[in-house]
mmCIF file of C-alpha atoms in Angstrom:
data_model
loop_
_atom_site.group_PDB
_atom_site.id
_atom_site.type_symbol
_atom_site.label_atom_id
_atom_site.label_comp_id
_atom_site.label_asym_id
_atom_site.label_seq_id
_atom_site.Cartn_x
_atom_site.Cartn_y
_atom_site.Cartn_z
ATOM 1 C CA MET A 1 -5.816 -60.783 16.425
ATOM 2 C CA ILE A 2 -7.282 -59.981 19.800
ATOM 3 C CA ASN A 3 -6.091 -56.914 21.657
ATOM 4 C CA LYS A 4 -4.085 -58.561 24.402
ATOM 5 C CA LYS A 5 -2.251 -60.868 22.066
ATOM 6 C CA PHE A 6 -1.508 -58.074 19.604
ATOM 7 C CA TYR A 7 0.014 -55.791 22.229
ATOM 8 C CA LEU A 8 1.911 -58.568 23.946
ATOM 9 C CA PHE A 9 3.369 -59.575 20.598
ATOM 10 C CA GLY A 10 4.250 -55.958 19.715
ATOM 11 C CA LEU A 11 5.916 -55.329 23.050
ATOM 12 C CA THR A 12 7.883 -58.578 22.780
ATOM 13 C CA ILE A 13 9.173 -57.542 19.359
ATOM 14 C CA ALA A 14 10.245 -54.122 20.700
ATOM 15 C CA LEU A 15 12.002 -55.758 23.672
ATOM 16 C CA LEU A 16 13.771 -58.243 21.396
ATOM 17 C CA ILE A 17 14.927 -55.467 19.054
ATOM 18 C CA ALA A 18 16.185 -53.256 21.892
ATOM 19 C CA GLY A 19 17.441 -56.077 24.087
ATOM 20 C CA VAL A 20 18.974 -58.530 21.631
ATOM 21 C CA LEU A 21 19.200 -57.203 18.067
ATOM 22 C CA SER A 22 20.753 -53.931 19.280
ATOM 23 C CA PHE A 23 24.049 -55.733 19.898
ATOM 24 C CA TYR A 24 24.324 -56.377 16.179
ATOM 25 C CA ALA A 25 23.698 -52.772 15.141
ATOM 26 C CA SER A 26 26.314 -51.138 12.933
ATOM 27 C CA SER A 27 28.867 -49.151 14.891
ATOM 28 C CA SER A 28 29.728 -46.954 11.908
ATOM 29 C CA PRO A 29 28.954 -43.248 12.384
ATOM 30 C CA ASP A 30 25.433 -42.265 11.401
ATOM 31 C CA GLY A 31 24.681 -39.949 8.490
ATOM 32 C CA LEU A 32 25.082 -36.712 10.436
ATOM 33 C CA GLU A 33 28.258 -37.850 12.246
ATOM 34 C CA LYS A 34 29.752 -39.009 8.963
ATOM 35 C CA VAL A 35 29.006 -35.706 7.210
ATOM 36 C CA ALA A 36 30.342 -33.768 10.221
ATOM 37 C CA THR A 37 33.537 -35.838 10.155
ATOM 38 C CA ASP A 38 34.022 -35.594 6.396
ATOM 39 C CA LEU A 39 33.434 -31.855 6.277
ATOM 40 C CA GLY A 40 35.310 -31.285 9.517
ATOM 41 C CA PHE A 41 32.828 -29.840 11.974
ATOM 42 C CA ILE A 42 32.643 -32.903 14.226
ATOM 43 C CA ASP A 43 35.072 -31.115 16.583
ATOM 44 C CA THR A 44 32.454 -28.513 17.422
ATOM 45 C CA ALA A 45 30.440 -31.206 19.223
ATOM 46 C CA LYS A 46 30.399 -30.901 22.998
ATOM 47 C CA ASP A 47 29.605 -33.589 25.529
ATOM 48 C CA SER A 48 26.007 -33.508 26.640
ATOM 49 C CA ALA A 49 25.351 -32.746 30.302
ATOM 50 C CA THR A 50 24.105 -36.326 30.548
ATOM 51 C CA SER A 51 27.230 -37.865 29.001
ATOM 52 C CA LYS A 52 28.282 -39.216 32.410
ATOM 53 C CA SER A 53 24.904 -40.849 32.953
ATOM 54 C CA ALA A 54 25.048 -44.492 34.001
ATOM 55 C CA LEU A 55 23.327 -45.333 30.718
ATOM 56 C CA ALA A 56 25.243 -43.008 28.393
ATOM 57 C CA ASP A 57 25.708 -44.299 24.857
ATOM 58 C CA TYR A 58 23.397 -47.238 25.477
ATOM 59 C CA ALA A 59 25.766 -49.023 27.817
ATOM 60 C CA ILE A 60 25.375 -49.625 31.509
ATOM 61 C CA ALA A 61 28.263 -48.295 33.547
ATOM 62 C CA GLY A 62 30.099 -51.146 35.235
ATOM 63 C CA ILE A 63 28.878 -53.945 32.984
ATOM 64 C CA SER A 64 31.775 -54.932 30.785
ATOM 65 C CA ASN A 65 29.939 -57.642 28.840
ATOM 66 C CA GLU A 66 28.928 -55.629 25.811
ATOM 67 C CA ARG A 67 26.028 -57.836 24.827
ATOM 68 C CA LEU A 68 24.528 -57.632 28.304
ATOM 69 C CA SER A 69 25.288 -53.944 28.697
ATOM 70 C CA VAL A 70 23.637 -52.715 25.501
ATOM 71 C CA GLY A 71 20.805 -55.217 25.788
ATOM 72 C CA LEU A 72 19.870 -54.165 29.314
ATOM 73 C CA ALA A 73 20.200 -50.489 28.363
ATOM 74 C CA GLY A 74 17.809 -51.128 25.490
ATOM 75 C CA ILE A 75 15.289 -52.870 27.733
ATOM 76 C CA ILE A 76 15.499 -50.049 30.273
ATOM 77 C CA GLY A 77 14.923 -47.583 27.413
ATOM 78 C CA VAL A 78 11.842 -49.452 26.201
ATOM 79 C CA ILE A 79 10.411 -49.548 29.724
ATOM 80 C CA ALA A 80 11.227 -45.870 30.360
ATOM 81 C CA THR A 81 9.671 -44.806 27.056
ATOM 82 C CA GLY A 82 6.561 -46.901 27.627
ATOM 83 C CA LEU A 83 6.156 -45.656 31.185
ATOM 84 C CA ALA A 84 6.619 -42.003 30.190
ATOM 85 C CA MET A 85 4.102 -42.424 27.400
ATOM 86 C CA TYR A 86 1.613 -44.135 29.722
ATOM 87 C CA LEU A 87 1.848 -41.351 32.289
ATOM 88 C CA ILE A 88 1.545 -38.610 29.660
ATOM 89 C CA ILE A 89 -1.483 -40.224 28.028
ATOM 90 C CA ARG A 90 -3.137 -40.671 31.404
ATOM 91 C CA PHE A 91 -2.401 -37.072 32.330
ATOM 92 C CA ILE A 92 -3.684 -35.685 29.050
ATOM 93 C CA GLY A 93 -6.715 -37.938 29.171
ATOM 94 C CA LYS A 94 -7.586 -36.772 32.660
ATOM 95 C CA LYS A 95 -7.372 -33.099 31.755
ATOM 96 C CA LYS A 96 -9.968 -33.696 29.117
ATOM 97 C CA ASN A 97 -12.693 -34.442 31.645
ATOM 98 C CA MET B 1 20.472 -37.578 12.780
ATOM 99 C CA HIS B 2 20.604 -36.751 16.502
ATOM 100 C CA ILE B 3 22.380 -33.421 16.779
ATOM 101 C CA PRO B 4 24.878 -33.265 19.651
ATOM 102 C CA ASP B 5 25.432 -30.119 21.694
ATOM 103 C CA GLY B 6 27.772 -27.636 20.079
ATOM 104 C CA PHE B 7 27.004 -28.091 16.379
ATOM 105 C CA ILE B 8 24.441 -25.297 16.347
ATOM 106 C CA ASN B 9 24.687 -22.132 18.443
ATOM 107 C CA ILE B 10 22.457 -21.538 21.440
ATOM 108 C CA PRO B 11 20.246 -18.763 19.975
ATOM 109 C CA THR B 12 19.335 -20.964 17.014
ATOM 110 C CA ALA B 13 18.779 -23.952 19.306
ATOM 111 C CA ALA B 14 16.560 -21.804 21.528
ATOM 112 C CA GLY B 15 14.563 -20.633 18.520
ATOM 113 C CA ALA B 16 14.106 -24.225 17.365
ATOM 114 C CA ALA B 17 13.113 -25.222 20.900
ATOM 115 C CA ALA B 18 10.420 -22.527 20.938
ATOM 116 C CA LEU B 19 9.078 -23.732 17.580
ATOM 117 C CA ALA B 20 9.264 -27.356 18.727
ATOM 118 C CA LEU B 21 7.456 -26.587 21.975
ATOM 119 C CA THR B 22 4.705 -24.770 20.118
ATOM 120 C CA GLY B 23 4.344 -27.644 17.673
ATOM 121 C CA VAL B 24 4.332 -30.358 20.303
ATOM 122 C CA GLY B 25 1.939 -28.366 22.488
ATOM 123 C CA TYR B 26 -0.455 -28.031 19.591
ATOM 124 C CA SER B 27 -0.069 -31.738 18.817
ATOM 125 C CA VAL B 28 -0.928 -32.662 22.396
ATOM 126 C CA LYS B 29 -4.024 -30.510 22.198
ATOM 127 C CA LYS B 30 -5.113 -32.144 18.957
ATOM 128 C CA ALA B 31 -4.130 -35.668 20.024
ATOM 129 C CA LYS B 32 -6.243 -35.368 23.168
ATOM 130 C CA GLY B 33 -9.441 -35.906 21.226
ATOM 131 C CA GLU B 34 -8.042 -39.096 19.703
ATOM 132 C CA LEU B 35 -6.867 -40.766 22.891
ATOM 133 C CA ASP B 36 -9.680 -43.231 23.343
ATOM 134 C CA GLU B 37 -9.257 -46.676 24.838
ATOM 135 C CA LYS B 38 -8.557 -48.128 21.440
ATOM 136 C CA ALA B 39 -5.945 -45.658 20.201
ATOM 137 C CA ALA B 40 -4.008 -45.007 23.413
ATOM 138 C CA PRO B 41 -2.281 -48.409 23.732
ATOM 139 C CA LEU B 42 -1.140 -48.296 20.103
ATOM 140 C CA ILE B 43 0.424 -44.882 20.674
ATOM 141 C CA GLY B 44 2.372 -46.356 23.575
ATOM 142 C CA LEU B 45 3.429 -49.360 21.516
ATOM 143 C CA VAL B 46 4.508 -47.133 18.613
ATOM 144 C CA SER B 47 6.702 -45.052 20.909
ATOM 145 C CA VAL B 48 8.528 -48.072 22.336
ATOM 146 C CA PHE B 49 8.861 -49.553 18.856
ATOM 147 C CA VAL B 50 10.419 -46.321 17.555
ATOM 148 C CA PHE B 51 12.795 -46.259 20.536
ATOM 149 C CA ALA B 52 13.846 -49.842 19.826
ATOM 150 C CA GLY B 53 14.067 -49.248 16.077
ATOM 151 C CA GLN B 54 16.279 -46.223 16.542
ATOM 152 C CA MET B 55 18.842 -48.388 18.352
ATOM 153 C CA ILE B 56 19.415 -50.418 15.223
ATOM 154 C CA ASN B 57 21.929 -48.684 13.005
ATOM 155 C CA PHE B 58 22.113 -50.344 9.620
ATOM 156 C CA PRO B 59 25.042 -49.865 7.247
ATOM 157 C CA VAL B 60 24.208 -47.749 4.196
ATOM 158 C CA ALA B 61 27.559 -47.098 2.536
ATOM 159 C CA ALA B 62 31.218 -47.513 3.331
ATOM 160 C CA GLY B 63 31.689 -46.362 6.914
ATOM 161 C CA THR B 64 28.232 -44.872 7.284
ATOM 162 C CA SER B 65 25.142 -46.104 9.062
ATOM 163 C CA GLY B 66 21.629 -44.902 9.560
ATOM 164 C CA HIS B 67 18.694 -45.811 11.724
ATOM 165 C CA LEU B 68 14.934 -45.534 11.686
ATOM 166 C CA LEU B 69 13.493 -42.078 12.351
ATOM 167 C CA GLY B 70 9.981 -43.444 12.645
ATOM 168 C CA GLY B 71 8.117 -40.214 11.941
ATOM 169 C CA ALA B 72 6.190 -41.444 8.920
ATOM 170 C CA LEU B 73 5.708 -44.867 10.517
ATOM 171 C CA ALA B 74 4.180 -43.373 13.643
ATOM 172 C CA ALA B 75 2.051 -40.889 11.693
ATOM 173 C CA VAL B 76 0.515 -43.609 9.516
ATOM 174 C CA LEU B 77 -0.217 -45.834 12.515
ATOM 175 C CA VAL B 78 -1.445 -43.310 15.098
ATOM 176 C CA GLY B 79 -1.848 -40.005 13.246
ATOM 177 C CA PRO B 80 0.528 -37.053 13.023
ATOM 178 C CA TYR B 81 -0.404 -35.418 16.343
ATOM 179 C CA ALA B 82 0.092 -38.501 18.481
ATOM 180 C CA ALA B 83 3.166 -39.329 16.362
ATOM 181 C CA SER B 84 4.774 -35.974 17.234
ATOM 182 C CA LEU B 85 4.112 -36.643 20.893
ATOM 183 C CA ALA B 86 5.485 -40.195 20.735
ATOM 184 C CA LEU B 87 8.682 -39.179 18.934
ATOM 185 C CA THR B 88 9.245 -36.285 21.313
ATOM 186 C CA VAL B 89 9.085 -38.675 24.264
ATOM 187 C CA VAL B 90 11.584 -40.977 22.536
ATOM 188 C CA LEU B 91 13.985 -38.095 21.845
ATOM 189 C CA ALA B 92 13.686 -36.804 25.412
ATOM 190 C CA ILE B 93 14.418 -40.265 26.894
ATOM 191 C CA GLN B 94 17.400 -40.654 24.537
ATOM 192 C CA ALA B 95 18.853 -37.253 25.455
ATOM 193 C CA LEU B 96 18.197 -37.537 29.195
ATOM 194 C CA LEU B 97 19.129 -41.151 29.888
ATOM 195 C CA PHE B 98 21.407 -42.191 27.048
ATOM 196 C CA ALA B 99 23.207 -38.945 26.089
ATOM 197 C CA ASP B 100 22.045 -39.558 22.522
ATOM 198 C CA GLY B 101 21.475 -36.115 21.051
ATOM 199 C CA GLY B 102 22.459 -33.025 23.015
ATOM 200 C CA LEU B 103 20.407 -31.438 25.768
ATOM 201 C CA THR B 104 20.613 -27.899 24.400
ATOM 202 C CA ALA B 105 20.084 -29.464 20.961
ATOM 203 C CA LEU B 106 16.894 -31.244 22.035
ATOM 204 C CA GLY B 107 14.680 -28.544 20.519
ATOM 205 C CA LEU B 108 16.537 -28.813 17.214
ATOM 206 C CA ASN B 109 16.137 -32.583 17.218
ATOM 207 C CA VAL B 110 12.476 -32.456 18.195
ATOM 208 C CA PHE B 111 11.821 -29.939 15.449
ATOM 209 C CA ASN B 112 13.624 -32.010 12.798
ATOM 210 C CA MET B 113 12.304 -35.429 13.692
ATOM 211 C CA SER B 114 9.109 -35.071 15.748
ATOM 212 C CA ILE B 115 7.636 -32.217 13.734
ATOM 213 C CA PHE B 116 9.280 -31.877 10.340
ATOM 214 C CA GLY B 117 9.946 -35.599 9.921
ATOM 215 C CA VAL B 118 6.436 -36.562 11.013
ATOM 216 C CA TRP B 119 4.554 -33.986 8.953
ATOM 217 C CA SER B 120 6.611 -34.252 5.767
ATOM 218 C CA GLY B 121 6.260 -38.020 5.830
ATOM 219 C CA TYR B 122 2.556 -37.859 6.620
ATOM 220 C CA ALA B 123 1.754 -35.238 3.976
ATOM 221 C CA ILE B 124 3.497 -37.269 1.301
ATOM 222 C CA PHE B 125 1.757 -40.426 2.528
ATOM 223 C CA LEU B 126 -1.644 -38.738 2.183
ATOM 224 C CA LEU B 127 -0.887 -37.444 -1.293
ATOM 225 C CA VAL B 128 0.411 -40.748 -2.626
ATOM 226 C CA ARG B 129 -2.472 -42.678 -1.111
ATOM 227 C CA LYS B 130 -4.990 -40.265 -2.590
ATOM 228 C CA THR B 131 -3.346 -40.475 -6.002
ATOM 229 C CA LEU B 132 -3.484 -44.274 -5.858
ATOM 230 C CA ARG B 133 -7.116 -44.271 -4.734
ATOM 231 C CA TYR B 134 -7.019 -45.551 -1.183
ATOM 232 C CA SER B 135 -6.448 -49.277 -1.682
ATOM 233 C CA ASN B 136 -4.407 -51.268 0.827
ATOM 234 C CA SER B 137 -1.462 -51.255 -1.550
ATOM 235 C CA ALA B 138 -1.866 -47.485 -1.881
ATOM 236 C CA LEU B 139 -1.548 -47.280 1.886
ATOM 237 C CA LEU B 140 1.670 -49.294 1.814
ATOM 238 C CA ILE B 141 3.156 -47.445 -1.159
ATOM 239 C CA GLY B 142 2.240 -44.139 0.476
ATOM 240 C CA SER B 143 3.927 -45.271 3.690
ATOM 241 C CA ALA B 144 7.055 -46.260 1.773
ATOM 242 C CA VAL B 145 7.312 -43.028 -0.206
ATOM 243 C CA GLY B 146 6.475 -40.860 2.802
ATOM 244 C CA ALA B 147 9.030 -42.655 4.976
ATOM 245 C CA PHE B 148 11.692 -42.502 2.279
ATOM 246 C CA ALA B 149 11.245 -38.773 1.655
ATOM 247 C CA SER B 150 10.984 -37.806 5.339
ATOM 248 C CA VAL B 151 14.631 -38.709 5.987
ATOM 249 C CA PRO B 152 16.362 -36.424 3.437
ATOM 250 C CA LEU B 153 13.759 -33.778 4.317
ATOM 251 C CA ALA B 154 14.648 -33.967 8.019
ATOM 252 C CA ALA B 155 18.304 -33.765 6.947
ATOM 253 C CA THR B 156 17.399 -30.643 4.969
ATOM 254 C CA SER B 157 15.863 -29.169 8.104
ATOM 255 C CA PHE B 158 19.199 -29.747 9.861
ATOM 256 C CA SER B 159 21.020 -28.087 6.951
ATOM 257 C CA ILE B 160 18.825 -25.005 7.329
ATOM 258 C CA GLN B 161 19.541 -24.891 11.070
ATOM 259 C CA TYR B 162 23.228 -25.229 10.289
ATOM 260 C CA ALA B 163 23.035 -22.397 7.765
ATOM 261 C CA ILE B 164 21.406 -20.192 10.411
ATOM 262 C CA GLY B 165 23.517 -21.035 13.430
ATOM 263 C CA GLY B 166 26.206 -23.608 12.649
ATOM 264 C CA GLU B 167 29.334 -23.270 14.788
ATOM 265 C CA GLY B 168 31.548 -24.371 11.905
ATOM 266 C CA THR B 169 32.408 -22.230 8.897
ATOM 267 C CA PHE B 170 31.209 -24.451 6.111
ATOM 268 C CA ALA B 171 29.157 -23.251 3.161
ATOM 269 C CA PRO B 172 25.473 -24.107 3.718
ATOM 270 C CA SER B 173 25.313 -25.622 0.228
ATOM 271 C CA THR B 174 28.178 -28.022 1.031
ATOM 272 C CA VAL B 175 26.484 -29.181 4.224
ATOM 273 C CA PHE B 176 23.138 -29.528 2.469
ATOM 274 C CA THR B 177 24.554 -31.557 -0.427
ATOM 275 C CA ALA B 178 26.376 -33.970 1.880
ATOM 276 C CA MET B 179 23.455 -34.336 4.285
ATOM 277 C CA PHE B 180 20.843 -34.776 1.576
ATOM 278 C CA GLY B 181 22.846 -37.360 -0.359
ATOM 279 C CA THR B 182 23.704 -39.474 2.662
ATOM 280 C CA HIS B 183 20.158 -39.401 3.958
ATOM 281 C CA LEU B 184 18.672 -40.434 0.622
ATOM 282 C CA LEU B 185 20.398 -43.759 1.230
ATOM 283 C CA ILE B 186 19.192 -43.964 4.827
ATOM 284 C CA GLY B 187 15.696 -43.187 3.534
ATOM 285 C CA ILE B 188 15.661 -46.510 1.698
ATOM 286 C CA GLY B 189 16.099 -48.357 5.005
ATOM 287 C CA GLU B 190 13.420 -46.144 6.548
ATOM 288 C CA ALA B 191 11.013 -47.063 3.740
ATOM 289 C CA ILE B 192 11.665 -50.788 4.125
ATOM 290 C CA ILE B 193 11.203 -50.858 7.926
ATOM 291 C CA THR B 194 8.138 -48.616 7.751
ATOM 292 C CA THR B 195 6.428 -50.628 5.027
ATOM 293 C CA LEU B 196 7.083 -53.960 6.756
ATOM 294 C CA THR B 197 5.778 -52.637 10.066
ATOM 295 C CA VAL B 198 2.693 -50.922 8.651
ATOM 296 C CA GLY B 199 2.060 -54.048 6.570
ATOM 297 C CA ALA B 200 2.220 -56.272 9.651
ATOM 298 C CA VAL B 201 -0.260 -54.123 11.581
ATOM 299 C CA LEU B 202 -2.486 -53.813 8.527
ATOM 300 C CA LYS B 203 -2.583 -57.583 8.238
ATOM 301 C CA THR B 204 -3.281 -58.330 11.899
ATOM 302 C CA ARG B 205 -5.247 -55.284 13.072
ATOM 303 C CA PRO B 206 -6.342 -53.115 10.129
ATOM 304 C CA ASP B 207 -8.862 -51.407 12.408
ATOM 305 C CA LEU B 208 -6.018 -49.802 14.353
ATOM 306 C CA VAL B 209 -4.284 -48.117 11.415
ATOM 307 C CA TYR B 210 -5.028 -44.387 11.650
ATOM 308 C CA GLY B 211 -3.933 -43.638 8.081
ATOM 309 C CA LYS B 212 -6.404 -46.157 6.700
ATOM 310 C CA ASN B 213 -9.394 -44.128 7.754
ATOM 311 C CA LYS B 214 -8.063 -40.712 6.882
ATOM 312 C CA ARG B 215 -8.807 -39.113 3.564
ATOM 313 C CA ALA B 216 -6.339 -36.589 2.196
ATOM 314 C CA LYS B 217 -7.085 -33.018 3.070
ATOM 315 C CA VAL B 218 -3.557 -31.815 2.453
ATOM 316 C CA THR B 219 -3.226 -30.164 -0.915
ATOM 317 C CA SER B 220 0.433 -29.255 -1.099
#
């Protein structure tokens, strides 16, 4: 597969997973949360300083449609991750010369 | 697997952050030499794929879910140094934008997933692949076994952190047993997603797969 097609395809898959499939993710507690609840140390958890962020818990503040809210949050996350990675790689690459 | 703030005390979190920073710094230094025009875009794609994959919690047992860690997956596709960098970026974005994983706990999470998860998965991948003599199926089996093992191993890393600086008063052995057992199950999902993904890249662009061209140097 040629480069452009490969990366376009890969990015599309990531966007579909984060933007569409994410709505169908299990809402059960993850392994660590479950263990913390069962054993009883879940109460020691504190809210993160970013817990009031407009994107906290993969939902966009003010969008009540859950499907839209989590999907857009996922797409924003993919773009933010990709952008951060692009900038870091460029920065590191430059320092090399 | 993302530790929230408060589970582990600040001194332990700070210690883990120092270790994580050292590890990621070293990874950046080593990854630099590998960032050519061919490898760089795949590293970016792997990071967004891991971000997306980590959003998908799959059910593993009654009332419990798990999601991809992606450490072994990233290491096989782009090498362990770039993988550590990619996962660290994912964890930082999650903590900063989505309040997923604590801020003071970021060092703990980076250590467990970006360093311990990546390297344990990669080391096991190399060993299995070497044992099976470097065929394409050896690469896939190595990816599966490495991915599977990396999850309970990352959970073990958490258990050690909890034993050192947990804010609760639970016996370290109790925490370890519960964490290890639960994450064995999650490891199965990790193995499936990793093998399918590595298999897809191997089929379409085998030239891009870092782990394909690496011969095992790890002996333990």
